[in-house]
XYZ file of C-alpha atoms in Angstrom:
696
model
C -13.155 -13.060 19.880
C -9.618 -12.278 18.597
C -8.606 -10.190 15.625
C -6.765 -12.323 12.906
C -4.489 -10.938 10.277
C -3.649 -11.997 6.721
C -1.765 -11.139 3.570
C -2.338 -11.346 -0.095
C -1.064 -13.940 -2.600
C -1.462 -13.289 -6.278
C 0.055 -12.295 -9.583
C 0.738 -8.832 -11.040
C -2.563 -7.354 -12.132
C -4.529 -10.220 -10.710
C -6.247 -8.400 -7.839
C -9.724 -9.651 -8.669
C -8.580 -13.189 -8.286
C -5.923 -12.710 -5.441
C -5.941 -15.155 -2.559
C -5.588 -14.474 1.172
C -3.242 -16.323 3.572
C -3.950 -15.922 7.271
C -1.344 -15.743 9.953
C -2.796 -19.172 11.160
C -2.024 -20.874 7.871
C -5.512 -20.742 6.301
C -5.906 -19.916 2.587
C -8.917 -18.183 1.033
C -8.361 -18.604 -2.785
C -11.402 -16.687 -3.880
C -13.086 -13.451 -2.682
C -16.078 -14.407 -0.463
C -15.278 -18.146 -0.756
C -14.366 -20.937 1.648
C -10.900 -21.463 3.072
C -8.362 -24.302 3.478
C -7.169 -24.873 6.995
C -4.376 -27.238 8.003
C -4.412 -29.359 11.226
C -2.020 -32.072 12.538
C -3.349 -35.301 14.121
C -0.942 -37.224 16.377
C -0.816 -40.957 16.899
C -3.294 -40.712 19.822
C -5.882 -39.050 17.558
C -5.437 -35.628 19.094
C -6.120 -32.784 16.650
C -3.553 -29.938 16.843
C -4.474 -26.784 15.016
C -3.698 -23.027 14.994
C -5.077 -22.557 18.459
C -2.954 -25.331 20.016
C 0.332 -24.137 18.458
C -0.538 -20.589 19.671
C -0.499 -21.865 23.274
C 3.276 -22.666 22.630
C 3.850 -19.178 21.169
C 2.400 -17.271 18.233
C 2.778 -18.664 14.782
C 5.817 -17.204 12.893
C 5.197 -15.406 9.596
C 7.911 -14.688 7.014
C 8.435 -13.823 3.355
C 10.934 -15.493 1.125
C 14.142 -13.519 1.343
C 12.457 -11.169 3.615
C 10.540 -9.261 0.904
C 9.326 -11.465 -1.929
C 5.523 -12.049 -1.942
C 5.718 -15.774 -1.266
C 4.515 -15.770 2.352
C 5.029 -18.529 4.856
C 3.502 -19.522 8.310
C 5.528 -21.674 10.629
C 3.838 -23.616 13.465
C 5.997 -24.582 16.410
C 4.967 -27.340 18.848
C 6.993 -29.671 20.928
C 5.895 -32.705 18.949
C 6.038 -31.254 15.384
C 6.705 -28.277 13.217
C 4.592 -27.250 10.209
C 5.504 -24.710 7.475
C 2.954 -23.450 4.974
C 4.440 -21.516 2.021
C 2.228 -20.094 -0.752
C 3.031 -18.425 -4.038
C 0.972 -17.573 -7.185
C 2.160 -18.200 -10.661
C 0.757 -17.211 -14.130
C -0.784 -14.076 -15.484
C -3.940 -12.227 -14.676
C -6.191 -14.336 -16.959
C -4.644 -17.724 -16.048
C -3.100 -18.172 -12.624
C -2.903 -20.604 -9.619
C -1.740 -20.690 -6.151
C 0.798 -23.317 -5.198
C 0.917 -24.235 -1.496
C 3.482 -26.534 0.162
C 2.812 -27.976 3.587
C 6.042 -29.306 5.200
C 5.622 -31.450 8.338
C 8.693 -31.886 10.560
C 9.455 -34.274 13.390
C 11.822 -32.304 15.743
C 11.990 -35.117 18.239
C 14.539 -37.897 18.777
C 11.890 -40.539 18.287
C 9.974 -41.727 15.225
C 6.451 -40.443 14.974
C 3.233 -41.124 13.116
C 1.593 -37.760 12.297
C -1.194 -37.011 9.939
C -1.448 -33.776 7.891
C -5.121 -32.906 7.410
C -6.271 -30.061 5.052
C -9.802 -29.016 5.921
C -12.124 -27.142 3.534
C -14.137 -24.870 5.763
C -17.290 -22.822 4.949
C -15.503 -19.782 6.389
C -13.456 -16.982 4.815
C -10.128 -15.807 5.994
C -11.760 -12.354 5.704
C -13.426 -12.243 9.162
C -17.046 -11.261 9.842
C -16.191 -7.835 11.137
C -15.109 -6.995 7.626
C -18.364 -5.517 6.261
C -17.408 -3.205 3.367
C -17.939 -4.303 -0.240
C -17.228 -7.928 0.533
C -18.946 -9.218 3.695
C -16.542 -11.411 5.602
C -17.280 -14.604 7.697
C -19.395 -17.404 6.256
C -18.867 -18.800 2.807
C -21.362 -20.895 0.891
C -20.408 -24.651 0.285
C -23.470 -26.434 -1.114
C -21.887 -29.193 -3.172
C -18.601 -31.083 -2.844
C -17.151 -33.709 -5.228
C -13.879 -35.634 -5.145
C -12.616 -37.260 -8.287
C -9.110 -38.374 -8.920
C -6.931 -35.566 -7.532
C -9.460 -32.741 -7.720
C -11.860 -31.420 -5.064
C -14.696 -29.481 -6.582
C -16.818 -26.982 -4.691
C -20.132 -25.773 -5.996
C -19.405 -27.374 -9.383
C -16.005 -25.698 -9.873
C -12.454 -27.161 -9.496
C -11.210 -25.767 -6.213
C -8.195 -27.814 -5.118
C -5.818 -30.194 -6.915
C -3.387 -32.515 -5.001
C 0.026 -33.687 -6.330
C 0.283 -36.502 -3.755
C -2.826 -38.453 -3.384
C -4.299 -38.307 0.149
C -4.996 -41.561 2.033
C -8.645 -40.491 2.422
C -11.067 -37.749 1.342
C -13.862 -37.169 3.775
C -16.759 -34.799 4.076
C -19.663 -33.866 6.264
C -22.761 -31.651 5.910
C -23.265 -28.879 8.485
C -26.127 -30.505 10.311
C -24.102 -33.760 10.840
C -21.338 -32.165 12.790
C -17.634 -31.408 12.494
C -15.669 -33.146 9.698
C -12.894 -33.801 12.221
C -15.434 -35.993 14.187
C -17.466 -39.082 13.607
C -19.678 -37.183 11.201
C -17.045 -37.530 8.475
C -17.847 -39.905 5.707
C -15.804 -40.914 2.573
C -16.348 -38.313 -0.016
C -17.454 -38.950 -3.637
C -20.010 -36.283 -3.797
C -22.130 -34.504 -1.207
C -25.007 -31.860 -1.215
C -25.634 -29.686 1.916
C -28.973 -27.924 1.931
C -27.547 -25.554 4.566
C -24.751 -24.537 2.202
C -22.181 -25.128 4.935
C -20.401 -28.362 4.074
C -16.886 -29.227 5.105
C -14.255 -31.600 3.592
C -11.129 -33.146 4.804
C -8.033 -34.620 3.068
C -5.613 -36.793 5.131
C -1.935 -37.591 4.563
C -0.588 -39.973 7.261
C 3.205 -39.852 7.668
C 5.707 -42.024 9.489
C 8.480 -39.541 10.201
C 11.921 -40.469 11.585
C 13.711 -38.260 14.053
C 14.390 -34.893 12.374
C 12.645 -35.937 9.169
C 10.560 -33.562 7.062
C 7.985 -34.343 4.372
C 5.962 -32.087 2.130
C 2.498 -32.190 0.646
C 1.748 -29.783 -2.307
C -1.604 -28.650 -3.573
C -2.683 -26.149 -6.104
C -5.726 -23.807 -5.938
C -6.943 -22.332 -9.249
C -7.191 -18.582 -9.133
C -8.151 -17.566 -12.698
C -8.590 -19.468 -15.882
C -7.132 -23.007 -16.240
C -3.473 -23.094 -15.297
C -1.571 -26.395 -15.719
C -0.609 -27.721 -12.253
C 3.002 -28.992 -11.364
C 3.638 -32.636 -12.214
C 5.241 -33.446 -8.759
C 6.700 -31.763 -5.772
C 10.040 -31.211 -7.441
C 8.261 -29.352 -10.201
C 6.278 -27.388 -7.679
C 9.464 -26.322 -5.894
C 11.060 -25.295 -9.284
C 7.913 -23.258 -10.095
C 7.950 -21.417 -6.670
C 11.566 -20.656 -7.245
C 10.716 -19.279 -10.653
C 7.984 -17.141 -9.047
C 10.548 -15.866 -6.571
C 13.064 -15.083 -9.364
C 10.528 -13.139 -11.316
C 9.549 -10.987 -8.249
C 13.307 -10.568 -7.190
C 13.948 -8.951 -10.595
C 10.786 -6.919 -10.664
C 11.157 -5.468 -7.134
C 14.858 -4.608 -7.454
C 14.945 -2.369 -10.510
C 16.011 0.297 -8.012
C 18.603 -0.837 -5.518
C 19.880 0.456 -2.217
C 22.831 -0.419 0.042
C 21.726 0.307 3.584
C 23.000 -0.960 6.960
C 21.428 -3.882 8.751
C 19.572 -1.408 10.931
C 17.655 -0.222 7.963
C 16.585 -3.676 6.766
C 12.952 -3.085 7.803
C 12.925 -0.087 5.402
C 14.642 -2.077 2.547
C 12.131 -4.983 3.013
C 9.006 -2.887 3.556
C 9.708 -0.782 0.443
C 9.710 -3.838 -1.846
C 6.792 -5.469 -0.075
C 4.847 -2.306 -0.628
C 5.567 -2.320 -4.301
C 4.570 -5.996 -4.751
C 1.283 -5.354 -2.963
C 0.378 -2.421 -5.260
C 1.103 -4.628 -8.300
C -0.752 -7.656 -6.904
C -3.778 -5.659 -5.751
C -4.362 -3.989 -9.125
C -6.974 -5.501 -11.389
C -5.347 -5.344 -14.707
C -4.631 -1.709 -15.300
C -6.891 -0.548 -12.393
C -4.853 0.384 -9.383
C -6.877 -0.551 -6.226
C -6.342 -0.090 -2.529
C -7.253 -3.712 -1.837
C -8.712 -7.053 -3.030
C -11.733 -7.305 -0.739
C -13.110 -4.218 1.060
C -11.592 -1.731 -1.414
C -11.704 -3.590 -4.698
C -12.441 -0.357 -6.617
C -10.171 2.106 -8.322
C -10.007 5.698 -6.845
C -8.108 8.381 -8.754
C -6.649 9.764 -5.554
C -5.164 6.458 -4.440
C -4.050 5.850 -8.019
C -2.375 9.226 -8.370
C -0.255 8.605 -5.288
C 0.426 5.008 -6.378
C 1.533 6.429 -9.816
C 4.122 8.635 -8.035
C 5.513 5.794 -6.131
C 5.508 3.387 -9.066
C 7.391 5.754 -11.254
C 10.139 6.418 -8.692
C 10.671 2.673 -8.557
C 10.821 2.261 -12.312
C 7.347 0.841 -12.809
C 6.495 3.066 -15.860
C 4.223 0.565 -17.583
C 1.924 0.020 -14.609
C 1.646 3.789 -14.046
C 0.897 4.433 -17.694
C -1.676 1.664 -18.015
C -3.601 3.025 -15.078
C -3.626 6.660 -16.203
C -4.581 5.718 -19.758
C -7.361 3.499 -18.556
C -8.724 6.042 -16.120
C -8.711 8.731 -18.820
C -11.325 6.644 -20.655
C -13.811 7.163 -17.784
C -13.913 10.971 -17.649
C -17.377 12.440 -17.955
C -18.210 14.406 -21.170
C -17.981 17.752 -19.284
C -14.482 17.049 -18.044
C -15.462 15.965 -14.606
C -13.038 13.315 -13.238
C -14.819 10.575 -11.422
C -13.634 9.931 -7.884
C -13.902 6.189 -8.442
C -14.375 3.568 -11.200
C -15.421 -0.040 -10.637
C -17.413 -2.777 -12.597
C -20.562 -0.532 -12.527
C -18.647 2.316 -14.238
C -17.698 5.799 -13.202
C -18.931 7.131 -9.828
C -20.714 10.539 -10.274
C -20.190 11.595 -6.563
C -18.474 14.998 -6.512
C -15.076 14.748 -4.867
C -13.150 17.849 -5.945
C -9.621 16.480 -5.526
C -10.141 14.133 -8.452
C -9.387 16.646 -11.242
C -5.999 17.782 -9.983
C -5.104 14.139 -9.252
C -5.792 13.014 -12.775
C -3.819 15.767 -14.338
C -0.884 15.281 -11.906
C -0.792 11.577 -12.903
C -0.539 12.482 -16.622
C 2.162 15.121 -15.810
C 4.193 12.750 -13.596
C 4.461 10.346 -16.552
C 5.524 13.218 -18.792
C 8.189 14.226 -16.314
C 9.562 10.727 -16.026
C 9.297 9.593 -19.613
C 9.093 12.579 -21.867
C 6.666 10.573 -24.028
C 5.218 13.436 -26.063
C 3.000 11.150 -28.256
C 1.329 9.677 -25.179
C 0.463 13.046 -23.503
C -0.803 14.186 -26.849
C -3.375 11.438 -26.886
C -4.476 12.276 -23.373
C -4.334 16.098 -23.743
C -8.109 16.374 -24.589
C -8.952 14.802 -21.233
C -6.471 16.947 -19.413
C -7.726 20.059 -21.033
C -11.332 19.121 -20.271
C -10.486 18.372 -16.580
C -8.763 21.714 -16.252
C -11.728 23.511 -17.775
C -14.077 21.700 -15.394
C -11.897 22.642 -12.414
C -11.991 26.278 -13.544
C -15.797 26.236 -13.577
C -15.773 24.858 -10.092
C -13.388 27.608 -9.010
C -15.564 30.376 -10.401
C -18.614 28.992 -8.620
C -16.988 29.968 -5.322
C -16.020 33.550 -6.530
C -19.441 35.003 -5.955
C -20.924 37.799 -3.716
C -22.096 35.004 -1.266
C -18.498 34.334 -0.342
C -17.892 37.939 0.367
C -20.265 37.935 3.243
C -18.902 38.008 6.816
C -17.729 34.583 7.988
C -17.526 33.158 4.441
C -14.473 34.966 3.209
C -12.251 31.936 3.505
C -14.300 30.056 0.890
C -13.582 32.674 -1.821
C -12.060 31.068 -5.016
C -11.615 27.568 -3.470
C -12.725 24.288 -4.823
C -16.398 23.804 -3.661
C -17.187 21.724 -0.653
C -16.883 17.966 -1.160
C -16.545 14.610 0.642
C -13.235 13.654 -0.818
C -11.739 13.611 2.593
C -13.165 10.746 4.555
C -13.487 12.862 7.686
C -16.029 15.007 5.938
C -18.171 12.236 4.499
C -21.133 13.153 6.789
C -21.137 16.723 5.413
C -19.229 18.207 2.461
C -16.525 20.758 3.492
C -14.188 23.173 1.814
C -11.256 20.780 2.225
C -7.712 22.185 1.662
C -6.783 18.615 0.534
C -8.920 19.412 -2.574
C -7.277 22.713 -3.092
C -3.611 21.460 -2.847
C -4.457 18.884 -5.468
C -6.196 21.530 -7.612
C -3.123 23.786 -7.365
C -0.957 20.890 -8.617
C -3.492 20.210 -11.344
C -3.312 23.709 -12.753
C 0.444 23.867 -12.593
C 0.672 20.581 -14.455
C -2.006 21.351 -16.998
C -0.048 24.565 -17.923
C 3.159 22.430 -18.075
C 1.531 19.921 -20.471
C -0.041 22.620 -22.627
C 3.376 24.277 -23.053
C 5.112 20.990 -23.782
C 2.605 20.369 -26.527
C 3.035 23.852 -28.064
C -0.434 25.190 -26.912
C 1.061 28.538 -25.920
C -2.183 30.461 -25.578
C -3.816 27.690 -23.569
C -0.664 27.398 -21.421
C -0.701 31.105 -20.660
C -4.432 30.932 -19.756
C -3.938 28.006 -17.461
C -0.808 29.585 -15.847
C -2.916 32.769 -15.137
C -5.638 30.623 -13.506
C -2.979 28.806 -11.577
C -1.457 32.122 -10.305
C -4.805 33.572 -9.345
C -5.918 30.387 -7.568
C -2.629 30.275 -5.720
C -2.957 33.825 -4.437
C -6.581 33.175 -3.331
C -5.681 29.967 -1.708
C -3.041 31.651 0.322
C -5.467 34.377 1.364
C -8.000 31.635 2.242
C -5.554 29.864 4.457
C -4.556 33.072 6.307
C -8.219 33.998 6.717
C -9.225 30.618 8.082
C -6.288 30.526 10.522
C -7.310 34.044 11.772
C -11.004 33.220 11.964
C -10.382 30.012 14.021
C -7.476 31.552 15.965
C -5.176 28.793 15.161
C -1.414 28.507 14.571
C -1.563 25.319 12.555
C -2.797 24.673 9.096
C -6.523 23.934 8.949
C -7.893 20.820 7.316
C -11.115 22.438 6.143
C -11.981 26.182 5.900
C -15.188 25.822 7.857
C -13.736 23.937 10.785
C -10.137 25.107 11.406
C -9.547 21.441 12.299
C -6.144 19.799 12.740
C -5.229 17.175 10.151
C -1.495 16.975 9.483
C -1.826 13.909 7.383
C -4.035 15.775 4.928
C -1.905 18.948 5.198
C 1.224 17.121 3.943
C -0.072 17.793 0.494
C 1.115 21.444 0.823
C 4.648 20.070 0.352
C 3.964 17.569 -2.357
C 2.461 17.555 -4.897
C 1.367 21.120 -4.456
C 4.827 22.664 -3.720
C 2.923 25.398 -1.879
C 4.752 25.673 1.425
C 5.550 29.299 0.532
C 1.792 30.233 0.780
C 2.020 30.235 4.637
C 4.564 31.496 7.091
C 7.216 29.003 8.151
C 5.831 29.285 11.653
C 2.562 27.803 10.516
C 4.337 24.760 9.031
C 6.471 24.414 12.167
C 3.380 24.634 14.403
C 1.537 22.004 12.439
C 4.118 19.313 12.651
C 5.224 20.250 16.087
C 1.716 19.588 17.256
C 1.615 16.345 15.234
C 4.876 15.219 16.872
C 3.614 16.224 20.337
C 0.321 14.243 19.912
C 2.294 11.294 18.490
C 4.484 11.277 21.478
C 1.611 11.273 23.891
C -0.048 8.395 21.956
C 3.154 6.382 22.061
C 3.108 6.543 25.842
C -0.526 6.322 26.718
C -3.530 4.087 26.428
C -6.178 6.810 26.015
C -6.596 6.088 22.238
C -7.826 3.108 20.256
C -6.920 3.435 16.613
C -5.199 5.336 13.804
C -4.767 4.963 10.096
C -1.271 4.518 8.688
C -1.962 7.201 6.108
C -0.019 9.080 8.724
C 3.108 7.701 7.075
C 2.875 10.861 4.878
C 4.001 12.928 7.848
C 7.391 11.133 7.822
C 8.034 13.084 4.550
C 6.817 16.328 6.058
C 9.060 15.955 9.114
C 12.019 15.364 6.787
C 11.373 18.332 4.688
C 11.248 20.505 7.807
C 14.674 19.217 8.798
C 13.531 16.762 11.571
C 15.230 13.499 10.488
C 15.262 12.221 14.117
C 11.565 12.654 14.380
C 10.897 11.094 11.045
C 12.860 8.011 11.998
C 11.101 7.902 15.387
C 7.688 7.872 13.573
C 8.945 5.163 11.196
C 9.888 2.987 14.147
C 6.463 3.638 15.594
C 4.684 2.577 12.322
C 7.054 -0.371 11.767
C 6.103 -1.763 15.216
C 2.420 -1.902 14.043
C 3.056 -4.085 10.991
C 0.857 -7.022 11.673
C 1.981 -9.711 11.564
C 5.550 -8.455 11.813
C 7.142 -10.767 9.245
C 4.832 -9.679 6.402
C 5.860 -6.060 6.506
C 2.507 -4.449 5.766
C -0.377 -2.583 7.357
C -4.083 -2.761 7.251
C -6.049 0.542 6.692
C -6.806 0.741 10.455
C -4.381 -0.065 13.287
C -5.848 -0.740 16.707
C -3.847 -0.058 19.845
C -5.159 -3.482 21.056
C -3.649 -5.932 18.484
C -6.199 -8.696 19.125
C -9.293 -6.526 19.496
C -11.708 -7.637 16.713
C -12.811 -4.759 14.478
C -13.059 -3.712 10.915
C -9.615 -2.917 9.603
C -10.058 -2.328 5.900
C -8.019 -4.324 3.419
C -4.789 -6.007 4.591
C -2.485 -5.152 2.957
C -3.829 -1.761 1.922
C -2.145 -0.640 -1.314
C -2.800 3.079 -0.883
C -0.925 2.957 2.421
C 1.725 0.996 0.569
C 2.134 4.005 -1.766
C 2.335 6.306 1.284
C 5.148 4.130 2.654
C 7.056 4.084 -0.627
C 7.006 7.821 -1.058
C 7.975 8.595 2.506
C 10.654 5.915 2.708
C 12.193 6.947 -0.616
C 12.266 10.606 0.675
C 14.802 9.399 3.256
C 17.143 8.996 0.289
C 16.023 11.620 -2.155
C 12.951 13.896 -2.542
C 11.864 16.316 -5.147
C 11.114 19.772 -3.833
C 8.091 20.754 -5.970
C 8.183 24.491 -4.892
C 11.434 25.153 -6.832
C 12.209 21.922 -8.717
C 15.139 21.061 -6.610
C 16.385 17.519 -5.797
C 17.335 17.006 -2.123
C 19.493 13.923 -1.253
C 19.945 11.897 1.991
C 17.644 13.964 4.242
C 16.786 10.803 6.199
C 20.172 9.094 6.060
C 21.393 8.772 9.621
C 25.018 9.363 10.458
C 25.127 5.958 12.159
C 24.319 4.435 8.796
C 27.274 6.011 7.158
C 29.497 4.945 10.001
C 28.650 1.324 9.022
C 29.764 1.788 5.454
C 28.801 3.702 2.254
C 25.035 4.332 1.730
C 24.379 3.738 -1.973
C 21.350 4.429 -4.209
C 21.273 2.962 -7.650
C 18.801 3.896 -10.444
C 16.200 5.843 -8.347
C 13.927 7.494 -10.885
C 13.404 11.173 -10.735
C 11.989 13.879 -13.066
C 15.671 14.597 -14.164
C 16.691 11.036 -14.785
C 17.985 8.050 -12.877
C 19.725 9.008 -9.660
C 22.701 7.062 -8.343
C 24.863 8.230 -5.518
C 27.196 7.122 -2.672
C 27.517 8.769 0.674
C 30.512 7.720 2.743
C 32.882 8.749 5.463
C 36.412 9.403 4.272
C 39.294 10.757 6.404
C 36.964 12.391 8.916
C 34.769 13.954 6.289
C 31.461 12.910 4.707
C 31.796 12.610 0.883
C 28.894 12.539 -1.567
C 29.445 11.322 -5.130
C 26.679 11.567 -7.681
C 27.049 9.289 -10.626
C 26.580 10.598 -14.207
C 23.242 10.429 -15.977
C 21.202 13.044 -14.032
C 20.285 16.232 -15.595
C 20.872 19.196 -13.276
C 17.461 20.092 -11.743
C 16.277 23.690 -12.246
C 16.381 24.281 -8.503
C 19.742 22.492 -8.082
C 20.984 19.419 -6.400
C 21.325 19.539 -2.637
C 22.524 17.357 0.211
C 20.513 17.701 3.355
C 22.767 16.540 6.092
C 22.224 16.973 9.855
C 19.301 19.303 9.092
C 21.385 21.671 6.895
C 21.322 21.993 3.148
C 24.483 21.973 1.101
C 24.678 22.660 -2.647
C 26.091 19.800 -4.657
C 28.648 20.985 -7.263
C 27.504 20.542 -10.845
C 29.463 18.350 -13.248
C 29.913 15.335 -10.958
C 32.506 16.789 -8.600
C 32.197 15.254 -5.157
C 30.848 17.203 -2.222
C 32.834 16.930 0.926
C 31.776 18.218 4.277
C 34.238 18.980 7.115
C 34.207 16.944 10.169
C 32.594 19.710 12.161
C 29.526 19.567 9.862
C 29.474 15.824 10.073
C 29.950 14.555 13.666
């Protein structure tokens, strides 16, 4: 009756074969399959598992070095300690999980303890997880133990490095494998398909002594297991070294108070890479093991800023191969192929992804290969636009629909009935802008002029629609959908980026939107009259920054960080419940689309690109207290104008900004946003110094 939480363990691109590790120490190596659960048996025969250690205090969850995707679970009990660490090695086609179980005697007396690993017909993914992969029970019909290998349903499932003292098993009808039903295992068939197994390692531990047991779980293909525990330790260290290099292509020097931001950024990147299935960026490995272009486009933006060009290019190239012949961009692609459901944000998102790669790489040959798909998608988008420029939408009450993208269900809130969602229109606006950009880059001048004209007309009519909808619904905030006049600040963040369209509405409308968001968030923080939210709201951190409210942006980050469950793994599920242990559907954990939202908002603290005028704004979310503790440094952050490196420090009562060479001057200039005010950074590398009065 309690919600459990978990994290993902896998290799880059291995989302289809990624494992789950629960906060209680159970491992589910295969989607929909059984799990491996540790227990400790003391000298009196008492079985001590996750429930018993929780009576002493909740299990402790950590990541190696605070941010590398080698998660650990630590059990604390007066009589023993147990640490479970897991890491995955290999490549997508051939990988394995290495798990080390370290048993510790913290007492002053010698003890005889037994580590038992139990194969249970039960997933880590709990039964309330119903989408795509039904959680709960897992089928175990056949078990076989031979040498050092446990086979499940005819496939190698577990290999041991140290031989257990005994291997036991029981069919479901006989009772629990921890009880008298357990029998020595050679082979067993269970007609119920719910068999269990047990491997025992008795240990005589002196005072303070630790001893480890290592097992491997095949994830994909046939990886070679370690030869012994020392080899396993070396391999896990090698996995850590690989991730350390991969996750630190862009580096930051931040004060200790900002460590959660530092760690969560890198964890978010690792989860995007682990969750992807080859080139296919996916929100998750269980409930959302499919590839949506909307999720992918926002992941592409985050990946590029952190230097992951190859992953971004692989996804965009792969997705381009799934467009329909008429230029329609499918909302989603999975093993069944392209999804034909009409979601009218898709076309702009695909074009934006291609253009982001162009802005970051300047790879003309690559965009030339994808230009036919970009051009076709823009053409399809224009046909959609014209379908709403008809006499029907000149009738009273329908004026706000004129010239928009047609109603669709791209926004989850409108899945029951398609709506004219401004989310779609902001993405379409970015798509037209970027299609014209790409056409001009390739020398297609006539087509570029045509696309620019369509972009200009759509922009004007979108601005008119927003004004009309706000007047019709008598609202001061931005509407989520033209029909509803609803409030959806998370969706409305798209007006800033990627659309760069904040100039379409009066500044008062933007202020009213995020003032209401802030007010509602404050009420939620201090009340119990709500149950859940989705951390997609992380996008609003960036909106608050862009409006000059760094204090509110950080307050919201603190709120979101407090809902990372469990805390030490630095991630979120798709749904966060106010009641942490209330069992419910929570989507994938971690959720890689939310990881991309976090990356983009957290990086915006340090630098954001203002799409409306192609300016680069620095340090909007750097707190004065951070600078008081030493220079804040950014090294190698990728932008459309090159790699950005800067240092912000206090010197002689002033705040000094130094931007390292290597950055092309953005068309809209380089700016420091400090204490809510913008200051132009001198060109040519000269430092910017603010007087003490401007930097208290």
